[in-house]
PDB file of C-alpha atoms in Angstrom:
ATOM      1  CA  MET A   1      -5.749 -44.792 -31.832  1.00  0.00           C
ATOM      2  CA  ARG A   2      -7.841 -42.823 -34.270  1.00  0.00           C
ATOM      3  CA  LEU A   3     -10.553 -41.986 -31.725  1.00  0.00           C
ATOM      4  CA  PHE A   4      -8.027 -41.163 -29.053  1.00  0.00           C
ATOM      5  CA  LEU A   5      -6.343 -38.278 -30.921  1.00  0.00           C
ATOM      6  CA  PRO A   6      -9.546 -36.293 -31.680  1.00  0.00           C
ATOM      7  CA  THR A   7     -10.707 -36.830 -28.096  1.00  0.00           C
ATOM      8  CA  LEU A   8      -7.371 -35.667 -26.757  1.00  0.00           C
ATOM      9  CA  LEU A   9      -7.481 -32.551 -28.979  1.00  0.00           C
ATOM     10  CA  ALA A  10     -11.028 -31.755 -27.866  1.00  0.00           C
ATOM     11  CA  VAL A  11     -10.034 -32.026 -24.204  1.00  0.00           C
ATOM     12  CA  ALA A  12      -6.894 -29.909 -24.775  1.00  0.00           C
ATOM     13  CA  VAL A  13      -9.030 -27.156 -26.342  1.00  0.00           C
ATOM     14  CA  ALA A  14     -11.752 -27.347 -23.668  1.00  0.00           C
ATOM     15  CA  ILE A  15      -9.432 -26.996 -20.649  1.00  0.00           C
ATOM     16  CA  PRO A  16      -8.066 -23.508 -21.482  1.00  0.00           C
ATOM     17  CA  ALA A  17     -11.573 -22.322 -22.464  1.00  0.00           C
ATOM     18  CA  ALA A  18     -13.008 -23.518 -19.152  1.00  0.00           C
ATOM     19  CA  ALA A  19     -10.136 -21.977 -17.196  1.00  0.00           C
ATOM     20  CA  ALA A  20     -10.614 -18.642 -18.971  1.00  0.00           C
ATOM     21  CA  SER A  21     -14.277 -18.567 -17.950  1.00  0.00           C
ATOM     22  CA  LEU A  22     -13.537 -19.094 -14.248  1.00  0.00           C
ATOM     23  CA  PRO A  23     -13.587 -15.883 -12.204  1.00  0.00           C
ATOM     24  CA  ALA A  24     -10.221 -14.879 -10.738  1.00  0.00           C
ATOM     25  CA  GLN A  25      -9.943 -15.265  -7.006  1.00  0.00           C
ATOM     26  CA  PRO A  26      -9.856 -11.889  -5.246  1.00  0.00           C
ATOM     27  CA  ALA A  27      -6.576 -10.976  -3.587  1.00  0.00           C
ATOM     28  CA  PRO A  28      -6.631 -11.707   0.176  1.00  0.00           C
ATOM     29  CA  ILE A  29      -6.033  -8.010   0.873  1.00  0.00           C
ATOM     30  CA  VAL A  30      -9.256  -6.858  -0.829  1.00  0.00           C
ATOM     31  CA  GLY A  31     -11.659  -5.373   1.730  1.00  0.00           C
ATOM     32  CA  THR A  32     -11.647  -2.795   4.517  1.00  0.00           C
ATOM     33  CA  TRP A  33      -9.020  -2.673   7.257  1.00  0.00           C
ATOM     34  CA  ASN A  34      -8.477  -0.721  10.479  1.00  0.00           C
ATOM     35  CA  VAL A  35      -4.846   0.344  10.122  1.00  0.00           C
ATOM     36  CA  GLU A  36      -1.971   2.215  11.773  1.00  0.00           C
ATOM     37  CA  TRP A  37       0.883   3.674   9.720  1.00  0.00           C
ATOM     38  CA  GLU A  38       3.578   6.293   9.928  1.00  0.00           C
ATOM     39  CA  MET A  39       2.191   9.331   8.134  1.00  0.00           C
ATOM     40  CA  GLY A  40       5.335  11.407   8.571  1.00  0.00           C
ATOM     41  CA  ARG A  41       8.307  12.317  10.737  1.00  0.00           C
ATOM     42  CA  GLN A  42       9.303  15.426  12.573  1.00  0.00           C
ATOM     43  CA  ILE A  43      13.047  15.911  12.773  1.00  0.00           C
ATOM     44  CA  ILE A  44      14.120  18.539  15.262  1.00  0.00           C
ATOM     45  CA  ASN A  45      17.834  19.000  15.966  1.00  0.00           C
ATOM     46  CA  GLY A  46      18.554  15.636  14.353  1.00  0.00           C
ATOM     47  CA  GLU A  47      15.994  13.827  16.539  1.00  0.00           C
ATOM     48  CA  ALA A  48      13.306  12.010  14.523  1.00  0.00           C
ATOM     49  CA  THR A  49       9.821  11.508  15.933  1.00  0.00           C
ATOM     50  CA  ALA A  50       7.313   9.392  14.011  1.00  0.00           C
ATOM     51  CA  VAL A  51       3.781  10.727  13.555  1.00  0.00           C
ATOM     52  CA  ILE A  52       1.485   7.685  13.586  1.00  0.00           C
ATOM     53  CA  ALA A  53      -1.927   7.773  11.933  1.00  0.00           C
ATOM     54  CA  LYS A  54      -4.883   5.539  12.707  1.00  0.00           C
ATOM     55  CA  GLY A  55      -7.655   5.079  10.188  1.00  0.00           C
ATOM     56  CA  THR A  56      -9.092   2.827   7.530  1.00  0.00           C
ATOM     57  CA  MET A  57      -7.758   1.344   4.328  1.00  0.00           C
ATOM     58  CA  THR A  58     -10.182   0.089   1.694  1.00  0.00           C
ATOM     59  CA  VAL A  59      -8.677  -2.094  -1.049  1.00  0.00           C
ATOM     60  CA  VAL A  60     -10.551  -2.777  -4.284  1.00  0.00           C
ATOM     61  CA  VAL A  61      -9.715  -4.492  -7.558  1.00  0.00           C
ATOM     62  CA  SER A  62      -9.371  -2.203 -10.580  1.00  0.00           C
ATOM     63  CA  GLY A  63      -8.683  -4.174 -13.759  1.00  0.00           C
ATOM     64  CA  ASP A  64      -5.470  -6.107 -13.155  1.00  0.00           C
ATOM     65  CA  SER A  65      -4.410  -3.767 -10.329  1.00  0.00           C
ATOM     66  CA  LEU A  66      -5.431  -2.912  -6.791  1.00  0.00           C
ATOM     67  CA  LEU A  67      -6.394   0.494  -5.403  1.00  0.00           C
ATOM     68  CA  ALA A  68      -6.105   1.239  -1.685  1.00  0.00           C
ATOM     69  CA  THR A  69      -7.756   4.342  -0.201  1.00  0.00           C
ATOM     70  CA  LEU A  70      -6.419   5.402   3.197  1.00  0.00           C
ATOM     71  CA  THR A  71      -8.413   7.708   5.451  1.00  0.00           C
ATOM     72  CA  ALA A  72      -6.783   8.945   8.663  1.00  0.00           C
ATOM     73  CA  THR A  73      -9.043   9.362  11.702  1.00  0.00           C
ATOM     74  CA  SER A  74      -6.393  10.367  14.271  1.00  0.00           C
ATOM     75  CA  ARG A  75      -2.715  11.324  14.654  1.00  0.00           C
ATOM     76  CA  SER A  76      -0.315  10.417  17.462  1.00  0.00           C
ATOM     77  CA  ASP A  77       0.739  14.075  17.870  1.00  0.00           C
ATOM     78  CA  ASN A  78      -2.911  15.146  18.356  1.00  0.00           C
ATOM     79  CA  GLN A  79      -2.610  17.711  15.543  1.00  0.00           C
ATOM     80  CA  PRO A  80      -5.669  18.325  13.363  1.00  0.00           C
ATOM     81  CA  LEU A  81      -6.179  16.067  10.376  1.00  0.00           C
ATOM     82  CA  THR A  82      -5.460  18.285   7.379  1.00  0.00           C
ATOM     83  CA  ARG A  83      -4.717  15.650   4.737  1.00  0.00           C
ATOM     84  CA  PRO A  84      -7.622  14.326   2.701  1.00  0.00           C
ATOM     85  CA  PRO A  85      -7.945  10.575   2.068  1.00  0.00           C
ATOM     86  CA  PHE A  86      -5.474   9.350  -0.535  1.00  0.00           C
ATOM     87  CA  THR A  87      -5.491   6.465  -2.990  1.00  0.00           C
ATOM     88  CA  ILE A  88      -2.474   4.402  -4.002  1.00  0.00           C
ATOM     89  CA  GLY A  89      -2.160   1.803  -6.737  1.00  0.00           C
ATOM     90  CA  GLY A  90      -0.455  -1.547  -6.638  1.00  0.00           C
ATOM     91  CA  ARG A  91      -0.356  -5.200  -7.470  1.00  0.00           C
ATOM     92  CA  ALA A  92      -1.444  -8.266  -5.563  1.00  0.00           C
ATOM     93  CA  THR A  93       1.173 -10.697  -4.306  1.00  0.00           C
ATOM     94  CA  ALA A  94       0.647 -14.264  -3.116  1.00  0.00           C
ATOM     95  CA  THR A  95       0.260 -13.036   0.483  1.00  0.00           C
ATOM     96  CA  GLY A  96      -0.844  -9.403   0.153  1.00  0.00           C
ATOM     97  CA  ALA A  97       0.147  -6.497  -2.081  1.00  0.00           C
ATOM     98  CA  VAL A  98       2.780  -3.902  -2.958  1.00  0.00           C
ATOM     99  CA  PHE A  99       1.574  -0.316  -3.492  1.00  0.00           C
ATOM    100  CA  THR A 100       3.392   2.810  -4.666  1.00  0.00           C
ATOM    101  CA  GLN A 101       2.557   6.227  -3.245  1.00  0.00           C
ATOM    102  CA  ILE A 102       3.838   9.399  -4.891  1.00  0.00           C
ATOM    103  CA  SER A 103       3.252  12.501  -2.792  1.00  0.00           C
ATOM    104  CA  GLU A 104       4.756  15.781  -1.730  1.00  0.00           C
ATOM    105  CA  ALA A 105       6.702  16.106   1.504  1.00  0.00           C
ATOM    106  CA  THR A 106       6.922  19.452   3.289  1.00  0.00           C
ATOM    107  CA  LEU A 107      10.423  20.131   4.562  1.00  0.00           C
ATOM    108  CA  ASN A 108      11.047  22.896   7.082  1.00  0.00           C
ATOM    109  CA  MET A 109      14.723  23.617   7.588  1.00  0.00           C
ATOM    110  CA  ASN A 110      15.667  26.509   9.838  1.00  0.00           C
ATOM    111  CA  GLY A 111      12.276  28.122   9.252  1.00  0.00           C
ATOM    112  CA  GLU A 112      12.492  27.783   5.476  1.00  0.00           C
ATOM    113  CA  GLU A 113       9.727  25.596   4.092  1.00  0.00           C
ATOM    114  CA  ARG A 114       9.919  23.763   0.779  1.00  0.00           C
ATOM    115  CA  LYS A 115       8.120  20.922  -0.985  1.00  0.00           C
ATOM    116  CA  GLN A 116       9.877  17.809  -2.227  1.00  0.00           C
ATOM    117  CA  ARG A 117       8.599  14.718  -4.058  1.00  0.00           C
ATOM    118  CA  SER A 118       8.280  11.646  -1.857  1.00  0.00           C
ATOM    119  CA  ILE A 119       7.924   8.052  -3.057  1.00  0.00           C
ATOM    120  CA  GLY A 120       6.572   5.447  -0.670  1.00  0.00           C
ATOM    121  CA  THR A 121       6.578   1.706  -1.273  1.00  0.00           C
ATOM    122  CA  TRP A 122       3.970  -0.093   0.820  1.00  0.00           C
ATOM    123  CA  THR A 123       4.678  -3.833   1.180  1.00  0.00           C
ATOM    124  CA  LEU A 124       1.779  -5.540   2.954  1.00  0.00           C
ATOM    125  CA  GLN A 125       0.997  -9.128   3.945  1.00  0.00           C
ATOM    126  CA  VAL A 126      -2.293 -10.678   5.034  1.00  0.00           C
ATOM    127  CA  ASN A 127      -2.505 -13.504   7.552  1.00  0.00           C
ATOM    128  CA  GLY A 128      -6.180 -14.273   8.201  1.00  0.00           C
ATOM    129  CA  THR A 129      -7.668 -11.103   9.685  1.00  0.00           C
ATOM    130  CA  ALA A 130      -4.263  -9.514  10.428  1.00  0.00           C
ATOM    131  CA  LEU A 131      -2.393  -7.097   8.174  1.00  0.00           C
ATOM    132  CA  THR A 132       1.327  -6.419   8.615  1.00  0.00           C
ATOM    133  CA  GLY A 133       4.013  -4.802   6.562  1.00  0.00           C
ATOM    134  CA  SER A 134       5.958  -1.621   6.042  1.00  0.00           C
ATOM    135  CA  VAL A 135       6.195   1.602   4.101  1.00  0.00           C
ATOM    136  CA  LYS A 136       9.629   2.665   2.830  1.00  0.00           C
ATOM    137  CA  ARG A 137       9.842   6.338   1.863  1.00  0.00           C
ATOM    138  CA  VAL A 138      12.434   8.104  -0.241  1.00  0.00           C
ATOM    139  CA  ILE A 139      12.447  11.892  -0.531  1.00  0.00           C
ATOM    140  CA  GLU A 140      13.984  12.876  -3.841  1.00  0.00           C
ATOM    141  CA  GLY A 141      17.032  15.107  -3.535  1.00  0.00           C
ATOM    142  CA  MET A 142      17.667  14.123   0.089  1.00  0.00           C
ATOM    143  CA  GLU A 143      20.415  11.760   1.074  1.00  0.00           C
ATOM    144  CA  MET A 144      18.590  10.563   4.151  1.00  0.00           C
ATOM    145  CA  ASP A 145      18.236   6.832   4.685  1.00  0.00           C
ATOM    146  CA  MET A 146      14.880   6.439   6.382  1.00  0.00           C
ATOM    147  CA  PRO A 147      14.228   2.931   7.657  1.00  0.00           C
ATOM    148  CA  PRO A 148      10.950   1.272   6.682  1.00  0.00           C
ATOM    149  CA  ALA A 149       8.081   2.131   9.023  1.00  0.00           C
ATOM    150  CA  ALA A 150       5.640  -0.491  10.299  1.00  0.00           C
ATOM    151  CA  VAL A 151       2.078  -0.824   9.008  1.00  0.00           C
ATOM    152  CA  THR A 152      -0.375  -2.926  11.020  1.00  0.00           C
ATOM    153  CA  GLY A 153      -4.071  -3.606  10.837  1.00  0.00           C
ATOM    154  CA  THR A 154      -7.047  -5.861  11.329  1.00  0.00           C
ATOM    155  CA  ARG A 155      -9.852  -6.669   8.937  1.00  0.00           C
ATOM    156  CA  LYS A 156     -12.890  -4.498   9.604  1.00  0.00           C
ATOM    157  CA  GLY A 157     -16.261  -6.098  10.004  1.00  0.00           C
TER     158      GLY A 157
END
C-alpha cells in the first residue's frame, strides 16, 4: 500500500500537467467561408425588402475569443458597395460560434435621415463544409421586432 499512494499521487499530478501542455483544438468555424447574409433592410410604406450581401468571412482565434472579418463582394439590390469590411468578436460553441456586432443603422423616415445604434447577434453552426445560422438585429430606440435573418455559407478552398 505504501508504494501505491506515492504512485497514485505522481499520476494525479502528471495528468493535469500533460493536459495543460496539449494544444487546444481549433473551433470548427475557424477558416475562410463564402457567405451570404442580410446586410440591411429597406422599408418603404411598411413593406420590408432584405438587402442580401455575398462575400467572405474569415474567422481567426484571438486569445480565448474568435474574430470574424466579413467582406462584401456584391449586394442583391445592385447598389455600390460602400461599407468597408467589418470585424466582429465572439465565442466558439460546440458546433460553431456566437458573435456580437455593434454598428450604426441609417434610418430614413419621410426624408429625414438619422443614425441609430444597432446590435446584431450572429449565431452560426458548422456541419462539415457547410455554414448555417442567423443574425438577429435590434435597433436601439425602435420598437420593431425584426425576425432573425438567415446566414449561409460554404468553406472556401
